[in-house]
Amino acid sequence: MADPPEDTHLDIPQHIKYWKRCLLTLLPTQYTTTDSSRMTLAFFILSALDLLNAGADTFPPAQRTSIRDWILKCQHPHGGFCGSPNHRYPDAYYEGGESMDPANLPATYFALLALSFVGGLESVNRGACLAWLRRLQRRDGSFGELVTGEGKVEGGYDMRYCYVLANVRWMLRGDMEGPVGGIEDINVESLVRHLKAGQTYDGGISESSSHEAHAGYTYCAIASLKILNRLNNPDTAKDNATSSGLTDISATIRWLMSRQIGYIPDEDSDDDNDSLPDQDNRNTLAGIHSAHAIPALSTTSPEFVGFNGRCNKSVDTCYAFWVTASLNMLNPTYTPLVNTPSMRRFLFTQTQHRIGGFSKHPGGPPDIYHSYLGLAALAVMKEPGLKELDAALCVSREQRARIEGVRGGGGG
Amino acid sequence: MAPKPSKASKAQPKAPEPIKEYPNIAAFHQATYENSRPYHKPLASLSATEKTHYAYARLLETGIWKSWDEFQRKDFWKYIETNKIPVPLPEPKDLGRDRNGRDISKYSVKEYEEYQKRERGLEGLVRESTRFRDRQRRLRRSGRAGEDIEGEIEEERNRRKLIGVLRGKKMGRYEEDPEWDDVVPIAQDDGEGALAQIAYTEEYSEAMSYLRAVMSTQEKTPRVIALTSHIISLNPAHYTVWLYRASTLFAINFPIHAEIEWVNDIALDNQKNYQIWHHRQLLVDHLYQEIKDDEAKLKELEDSERAFMTEMFDADAKNYHVWSYRQYLVRKLNLWNQAEIESIEVLLKKDVRNNSAWSHRFFVVFNDPKHCTEGSPATAHDPKIPDNILDREIEFAKAATFEAPQNQSPWNYLRGVLCKGGRDLSSLELFAAEFVKEGKDGAEEDVRSSHALDSLADIWAKTDVEKAKWALELLGNKYDRIRKGYWDWKIGQLMDQPVNTLEGNLEALKV
Ligand SMILES: [Zn+2]
């Protein structure tokens, strides 16, 4: 458990050090389970450094070129990208038209974003990629993560695929609907219907309306609508109210606000769920997860506010992002509804790590995923020293503008 | 004809006895070297005979005698043998380091002898192993692959183990196994500039390079099952491995029950893994086709699946993947039954705050084709649902709320049920008021649930704005101060005030 805070701030030099280490040195063997998604890690590394004002534009040109070459090397010859060189065969293997290990949708999203940090998208096989996106869509409007050699869409039902799809489409088509370069668009209407159908009885969003609401899926659905220009916003949304926006926006706001959890550090234990020395005190705390203690109502104001991803779950750094970014997209004036001072205190003193980066839970080791989303959450809340974030794309606004400049297609 | 070298070696000086006065092999080699050159001293110190011997030794060393005619050579060698002139040895070279990085010149004489013996043995084994591979390749080419010349493969397997021992480094699992000799592994090519490089173990790298190879030829055989098991044990999040395994299983008609057993263990060890559950779905889809007309077998599957999920929930009762899978299973096996609802109630008895269980209950109750409109989303009124079911669900949630008033799950559930039934939230007013007692005559109010206050605020917003405001103020200032910004915003909406008063409210919030 971290010591009580003396000095609560974002330790920018330590974070830069952390990300430079991730950039330049081998990740430890435990990262083997992320071997299929190295492109995701690559994006987090480049984008985190960008948020910290130490991005790829400060790298030596040769380094930028070799990073760019590596990303392009993961491009699948039939469109889209592979998540790591371990999925990509030498060129000769594809000559007979075999798809070998097929391209992956999230990998494609992360590869395009990563590329935008070290150059343009001109070497992306745009036509093949757009055609491939169409093959990933299911009849119900949802998307899978890959298409097998037999043409089967694989990857389960997962709002994340819709989100990355919307982004890839935006990066490669611009805001154009209808055919681009002779390639038909995906079925946007059925995708929007699918996204809207994800709202659950408690106001959150899940992979479908019958599943448990989850902050990550809630973010993905809202961000997808945002990128597709279909969120309830009188200025930009389509006129047809029935095809746009969320089903019940005030219920979604209520659900998002409920994700804030008063967090009181446990002095004697590294485990914030069990074996509490002071059970009575524990019982008085509102909304802290414990399988055994049922918290009663409390009138004390907690020093720290963390976020959970589902009702009655424990706090986790990444949900600070999924929740605040969702609110921000619904309406930027909703972001300050969050208890920002306590949230910052939680991130700075409970999950920010001495060596830089953020951990998932207080007291844990930092990891790339939570280190990025911790920064992203703070950037949504306009943390001084960080570039401001575009909540939907999850990169700095500056980077979004750069992508708009290089994406070509039908875009502005 | 040149004299045989063996003849020459007879003329060699006796090597100094390898006794312990030589501290190591380098010293021994040095001594042998010096002993082979007894005349390599200042010329002046040599006798006339010694000088002649020296000249012969030089001729030996330069090898010039090889260009002479036979007669001359015979004479030359006769002289050398008669006078026992040693053949000058070349200066000892650095022996380098062994596989453990130890300096070989520091070996004792005995150690070095053993070392050489081992190296010779190793060379022999490697030669034999190469011959084996060549033979097998020829067999494969002539279409006689898999023909095992009695025990040869087992013998080769042992040979490779031994080679590994002698090299001090075990061969990779697949390199060592003759059964995999027909596969040419495809190594990962990372190239320069690679990001997020991982310190893979050699074991993982090797296994992956064999997977790439079998996928490239679309091999679907039992050994592919073994290979994918191995990779999954090292990286259970590798989605291609799972997909390829599934297509292999179905291609070779692998027994599904055995696969489910195997996957159970993997799931218990990898609680956070998603791929396992997708895989399980593929298995059940496949199995279902086989048994869909067999009531008893379907019931057996239902029971065993439920038992396994219970085991998973013992470790984490909120495991998202398991709950998603469970919804799939309910639809697939038509589990809109009492056993399903009871199984959820058991979990809620253990932890009434288990929101996943609440959510699943909502799914089971409000998607049951017996009394629900097909495809009606969770957020829509479904007029088909009978009142007795709505009442039952409302009572169930109310009872749970009494047990733990500050538990948000049943409060959300209540709102959901009312919406499904097309009933108004105001029907909850009396119930919610149980947890919110207004203080009479200036006495302090008694509030036991912020969620009750929240519900009342929503109810009163339509009937009594002042009371609604009172509830929201209590929330923001006293009972739910974490969300003060939100409650103040709600007041603003209630009072139809512009949202920008918010900044002021936030100032008050800062600690
Ligand atoms: Zn997390």
XYZ file of C-alpha atoms in Angstrom, chain A residues 22-23 25-36 38-39 41-43 45-46 63 66-71 73 82-90 93 98 100-104 107 114 145-146 148 150 152 154-158 160-161 197 199-203 205-214 217 247-248 250 253-255 257-263 286-302 305 310-313 333-334 336-342 345 360 368, chain B residues 184-201 204 208 211-218 220 234-241 243 247 270 272 274-275 278 281-282 316 318-321 323-325 327-328 331 350-360 362-363 367 376-379 403-417 419-420 447-451 453-455 458 477-490 493 499 502-503 506 509-511:
246
model
C 8.522 0.591 -22.269
C 9.607 2.054 -25.598
C 13.592 -2.106 -23.434
C 12.221 -5.636 -23.644
C 8.992 -6.127 -21.764
C 9.257 -8.833 -19.116
C 8.176 -12.392 -19.890
C 4.844 -11.906 -18.055
C 3.756 -9.789 -21.026
C 3.691 -12.988 -23.136
C -0.080 -13.087 -22.660
C -0.255 -9.800 -24.579
C 1.694 -11.279 -27.478
C -1.347 -11.129 -29.753
C 1.546 -5.933 -29.150
C 0.148 -3.319 -31.529
C 0.844 -1.753 -26.420
C 2.709 0.040 -29.196
C -0.133 2.528 -29.487
C 3.429 3.766 -25.598
C 3.403 6.277 -28.463
C 13.761 5.831 -35.025
C 11.998 2.130 -38.192
C 8.894 2.207 -35.970
C 6.803 3.047 -38.994
C 8.339 0.179 -40.961
C 7.616 -2.215 -38.145
C 3.946 -1.210 -37.974
C 5.231 -4.924 -41.580
C -2.153 -8.199 -37.502
C -1.775 -7.562 -33.782
C 1.847 -8.610 -33.674
C 4.555 -10.061 -35.915
C 3.672 -13.444 -34.447
C 0.497 -13.418 -36.564
C 2.232 -12.237 -39.719
C 3.879 -14.739 -42.087
C 6.618 -13.938 -44.555
C 3.005 -17.502 -47.843
C -4.359 -17.742 -48.457
C -3.001 -17.551 -43.185
C -3.542 -15.911 -39.807
C -6.264 -13.336 -40.573
C -6.095 -9.610 -39.836
C -7.594 -8.413 -36.580
C -5.106 -4.464 -34.100
C 0.213 4.233 -33.986
C -12.737 -9.156 -34.615
C -11.698 -11.287 -37.586
C -11.615 -16.790 -40.952
C -13.848 -19.827 -44.589
C -16.787 -16.934 -40.734
C -15.229 -14.716 -35.160
C -14.745 -12.928 -31.870
C -17.936 -13.016 -29.867
C -20.218 -10.099 -29.094
C -18.291 -7.209 -27.742
C -15.221 -2.919 -28.193
C -15.276 -4.238 -31.760
C -29.950 -1.732 -28.139
C -28.727 -0.160 -22.844
C -29.559 -2.204 -19.766
C -32.322 -1.882 -17.173
C -30.110 0.142 -14.831
C -29.147 2.720 -17.465
C -24.690 -0.248 -21.532
C -23.468 -3.766 -22.182
C -22.708 -6.060 -25.101
C -26.477 -6.392 -25.390
C -29.410 -5.115 -23.363
C -29.660 -8.392 -21.444
C -26.117 -8.400 -20.093
C -24.713 -6.640 -17.063
C -23.889 -2.980 -17.655
C -20.171 -2.305 -17.837
C -18.864 -1.158 -22.970
C -32.251 5.271 -25.409
C -32.392 7.007 -22.042
C -30.494 10.609 -18.011
C -25.733 9.727 -16.649
C -27.096 8.412 -13.365
C -25.434 5.066 -13.949
C -22.221 8.953 -11.783
C -22.849 5.896 -9.621
C -19.485 4.482 -10.662
C -17.756 6.860 -8.219
C -16.803 5.018 -5.076
C -15.523 6.439 -1.844
C -12.225 4.768 -1.261
C -20.601 3.559 1.438
C -20.048 1.572 -1.666
C -16.799 -0.195 -0.988
C -16.714 -3.647 -2.368
C -16.472 -6.500 0.042
C -18.016 -9.888 -0.356
C -18.713 -10.014 3.359
C -19.464 -6.528 4.557
C -22.661 -4.851 3.487
C -21.976 -1.167 3.823
C -24.550 0.970 5.538
C -25.153 4.567 4.710
C -22.432 6.920 5.809
C -22.325 10.680 6.071
C -18.556 10.994 6.030
C -16.915 12.487 3.006
C -14.205 10.189 1.681
C -12.844 8.724 -4.998
C -19.944 -2.326 -12.596
C -22.309 -1.862 -9.674
C -20.823 -3.088 -6.373
C -17.394 -3.862 -7.773
C -20.277 20.262 -19.201
C -20.987 16.927 -17.504
C -17.040 18.605 -13.931
C -19.952 16.785 -12.253
C -17.340 14.216 -11.289
C -15.654 14.698 -7.943
C -12.392 15.676 -9.591
C -10.297 16.664 -6.549
C -10.913 13.325 -4.843
C -6.060 12.389 -5.089
C -4.885 -1.343 -11.641
C 0.933 -0.434 -19.655
C 9.975 -26.763 -40.774
C 9.325 -24.176 -38.081
C 8.597 -20.609 -39.190
C 10.369 -18.239 -36.832
C 8.854 -14.906 -35.889
C 10.390 -12.036 -37.804
C 10.292 -8.906 -35.715
C 12.688 -6.828 -37.759
C 14.070 -3.507 -36.628
C 12.100 -0.849 -34.867
C 9.823 -3.389 -33.209
C 7.697 -1.951 -30.443
C 6.531 -3.721 -27.312
C 9.034 -6.534 -27.726
C 8.579 -9.204 -25.141
C 11.227 -11.342 -23.470
C 9.706 -14.563 -24.807
C 10.939 -17.805 -23.349
C 7.251 -20.195 -26.278
C 4.874 -20.643 -31.837
C 2.227 -23.491 -34.826
C 2.839 -21.073 -37.674
C 4.203 -23.962 -39.697
C 1.241 -26.301 -39.135
C -1.225 -23.491 -39.814
C 0.529 -22.723 -43.076
C -0.109 -26.268 -44.281
C -3.527 -26.452 -42.583
C -5.278 -30.882 -38.576
C 2.055 -20.545 -22.045
C -0.290 -17.907 -23.460
C -4.006 -18.548 -23.004
C -4.873 -15.198 -24.616
C -3.677 -16.158 -28.084
C -6.921 -16.110 -30.056
C -5.631 -17.783 -33.225
C -4.405 -20.763 -31.256
C -9.602 -20.927 -33.203
C -11.228 -26.300 -36.175
C -7.200 -18.436 -15.982
C -9.732 -13.488 -16.620
C -12.091 -14.611 -22.575
C -11.030 -17.010 -25.334
C -15.750 -18.508 -26.728
C -19.439 -22.024 -26.845
C -18.106 -23.558 -30.037
C -15.197 -15.049 -8.619
C -18.850 -11.692 -10.790
C -16.756 -13.154 -13.599
C -18.092 -11.350 -16.650
C -17.112 -14.015 -19.168
C -22.035 -14.727 -16.924
C -22.014 -13.977 -20.656
C -21.523 -17.638 -21.363
C -26.735 -16.280 -20.981
C -25.695 -18.051 -24.122
C -30.803 -19.538 -24.694
C -24.052 -15.599 -0.397
C -23.683 -11.998 -1.531
C -26.731 -9.861 -1.967
C -24.554 -7.208 -3.620
C -23.637 -9.484 -6.505
C -24.913 -7.267 -9.305
C -24.025 -9.861 -11.951
C -26.449 -12.276 -10.340
C -29.149 -9.608 -10.208
C -28.565 -8.838 -13.846
C -28.797 -12.506 -14.770
C -33.465 -9.956 -14.819
C -32.404 -11.667 -18.032
C -36.624 -13.006 -21.651
C -38.147 -6.837 -26.134
C -35.115 -4.897 -24.839
C -34.436 -4.563 -21.128
C -35.402 -0.896 -21.199
C -31.704 -6.723 4.169
C -29.221 -4.105 2.919
C -30.800 -0.710 2.230
C -27.597 0.818 0.899
C -27.181 -1.885 -1.747
C -27.872 -0.269 -5.104
C -28.454 -3.519 -7.033
C -32.039 -4.207 -5.897
C -32.936 -0.512 -6.206
C -31.849 -0.608 -9.829
C -33.658 -3.900 -10.226
C -36.872 -2.368 -8.913
C -36.678 0.463 -11.423
C -36.054 -2.081 -14.162
C -39.020 -4.251 -13.195
C -40.249 -0.171 -16.487
C -40.816 -3.684 -17.856
C -32.156 8.277 6.316
C -31.001 4.697 5.843
C -30.499 4.621 2.101
C -29.238 7.211 -0.333
C -30.871 5.193 -3.108
C -33.656 9.374 -1.383
C -32.643 9.251 -5.036
C -35.843 7.379 -5.931
C -37.283 11.347 -8.962
C -24.714 17.814 1.432
C -24.955 14.841 3.705
C -25.752 11.342 2.527
C -23.915 11.084 -0.754
C -21.337 13.820 -0.762
C -19.130 12.024 -3.272
C -21.670 12.908 -5.932
C -22.413 16.462 -4.757
C -21.689 17.843 -8.225
C -24.264 15.511 -9.705
C -26.987 16.169 -7.114
C -26.522 19.919 -7.448
C -26.806 19.575 -11.201
C -30.048 17.657 -10.709
C -32.377 20.816 -13.795
C -26.316 24.253 -15.950
C -22.307 24.288 -11.721
C -18.927 25.969 -11.499
C -17.907 22.891 -7.626
C -16.915 21.084 -3.193
C -13.185 21.639 -3.183
C -11.598 20.440 -0.002
